[in-house]
Coordinates of C-alpha atoms in Angstrom, one line a residue:
X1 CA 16.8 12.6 -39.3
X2 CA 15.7 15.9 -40.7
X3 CA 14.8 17.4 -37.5
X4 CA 17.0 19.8 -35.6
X5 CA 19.2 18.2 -32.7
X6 CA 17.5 20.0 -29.9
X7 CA 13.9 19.2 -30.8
X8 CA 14.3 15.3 -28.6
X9 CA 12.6 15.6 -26.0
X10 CA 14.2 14.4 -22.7
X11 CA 12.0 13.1 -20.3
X12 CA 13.7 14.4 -16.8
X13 CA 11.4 13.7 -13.7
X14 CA 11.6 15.7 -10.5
X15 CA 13.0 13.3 -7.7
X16 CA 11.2 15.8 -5.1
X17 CA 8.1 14.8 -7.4
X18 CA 8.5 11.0 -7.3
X19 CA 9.0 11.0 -3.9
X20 CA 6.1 13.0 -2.9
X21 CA 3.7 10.9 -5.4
X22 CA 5.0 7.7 -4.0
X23 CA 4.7 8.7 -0.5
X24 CA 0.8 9.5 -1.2
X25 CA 0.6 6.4 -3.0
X26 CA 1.7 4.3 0.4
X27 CA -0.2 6.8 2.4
X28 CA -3.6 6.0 0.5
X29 CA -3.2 2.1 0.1
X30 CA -2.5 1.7 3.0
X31 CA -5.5 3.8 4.3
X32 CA -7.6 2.3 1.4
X33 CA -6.0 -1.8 2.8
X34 CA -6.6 -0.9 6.1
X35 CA -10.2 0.1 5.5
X36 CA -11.1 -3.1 3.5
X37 CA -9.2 -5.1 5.9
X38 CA -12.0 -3.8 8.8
X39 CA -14.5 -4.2 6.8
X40 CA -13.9 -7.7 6.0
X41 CA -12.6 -8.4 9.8
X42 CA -16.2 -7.3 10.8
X43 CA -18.5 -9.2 8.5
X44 CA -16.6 -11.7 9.1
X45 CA -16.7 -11.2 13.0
X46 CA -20.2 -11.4 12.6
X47 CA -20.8 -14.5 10.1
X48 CA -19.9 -18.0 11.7
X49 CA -16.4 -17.9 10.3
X50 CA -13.8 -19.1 12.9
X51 CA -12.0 -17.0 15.7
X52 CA -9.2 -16.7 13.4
X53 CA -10.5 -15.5 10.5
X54 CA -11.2 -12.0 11.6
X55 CA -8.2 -11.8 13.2
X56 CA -5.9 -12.2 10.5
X57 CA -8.0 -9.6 8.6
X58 CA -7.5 -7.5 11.6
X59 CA -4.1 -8.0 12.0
X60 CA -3.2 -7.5 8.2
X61 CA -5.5 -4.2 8.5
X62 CA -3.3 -3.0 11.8
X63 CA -0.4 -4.0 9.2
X64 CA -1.8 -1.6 6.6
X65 CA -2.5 1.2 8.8
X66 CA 1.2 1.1 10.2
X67 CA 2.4 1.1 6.5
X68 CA 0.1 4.5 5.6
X69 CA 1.7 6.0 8.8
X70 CA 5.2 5.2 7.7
X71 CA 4.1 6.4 3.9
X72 CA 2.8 9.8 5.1
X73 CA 6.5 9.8 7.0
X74 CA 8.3 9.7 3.6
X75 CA 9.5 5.7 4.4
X76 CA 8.0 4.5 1.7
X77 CA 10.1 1.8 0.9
X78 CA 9.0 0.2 4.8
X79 CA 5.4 1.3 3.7
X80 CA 5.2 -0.8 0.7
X81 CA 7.0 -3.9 2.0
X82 CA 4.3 -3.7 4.9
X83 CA 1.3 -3.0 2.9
X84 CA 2.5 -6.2 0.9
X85 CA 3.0 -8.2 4.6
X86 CA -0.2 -7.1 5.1
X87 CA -2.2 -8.2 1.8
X88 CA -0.4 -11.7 2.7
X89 CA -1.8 -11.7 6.0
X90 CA -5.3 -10.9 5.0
X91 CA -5.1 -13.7 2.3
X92 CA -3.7 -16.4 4.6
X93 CA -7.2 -15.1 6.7
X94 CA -9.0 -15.6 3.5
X95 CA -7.6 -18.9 2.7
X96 CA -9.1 -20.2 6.6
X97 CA -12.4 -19.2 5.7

């Protein structure tokens, strides 16, 4: 160690910082989920899938565009443990198809 003591660098985030990048992040999955999940509830609305195929990706896209509410709100812990509900609601639609 022939450096001076000072020259470590710390790495010291912002909390105000974390929080407003993870409440953006909730915000736009979810937006980003919910818009995927209506895309996919449509096509497969109009396919020959059964009734409740569409619904599921419906419901799990309702499910995602609760969780970008709550995100944008700052409850992003809610946000992501919805946006997850809601990925697992979308696949069990998948898996029926």
């Amino acid at each position: 160690m022939s450096g001076r003591g000072d020259s470590e660098i710390h790495d010291v985030g912002d909390p105000a910082e974390d929080a407003r990048r993870a409440r953006w992040t909730a915000a736009v999955g979810g937006a980003l989920l919910a818009l995927a999940g209506l895309a996919a509830s449509t096509l497969r609305l109009t396919g020959s899938a059964p009734t409740l195929v569409p619904a599921a990706y419906a419901l799990g896209a309702a499910v995602c565009a609760l969780a970008s509410v709550l995100g944008s709100r700052g409850r992003t812990r809610r946000a992501l443990w919805l946006l997850i509900a809601g990925v697992m609601v979308m696949a069990l639609g998948d898996q029926f198809d």
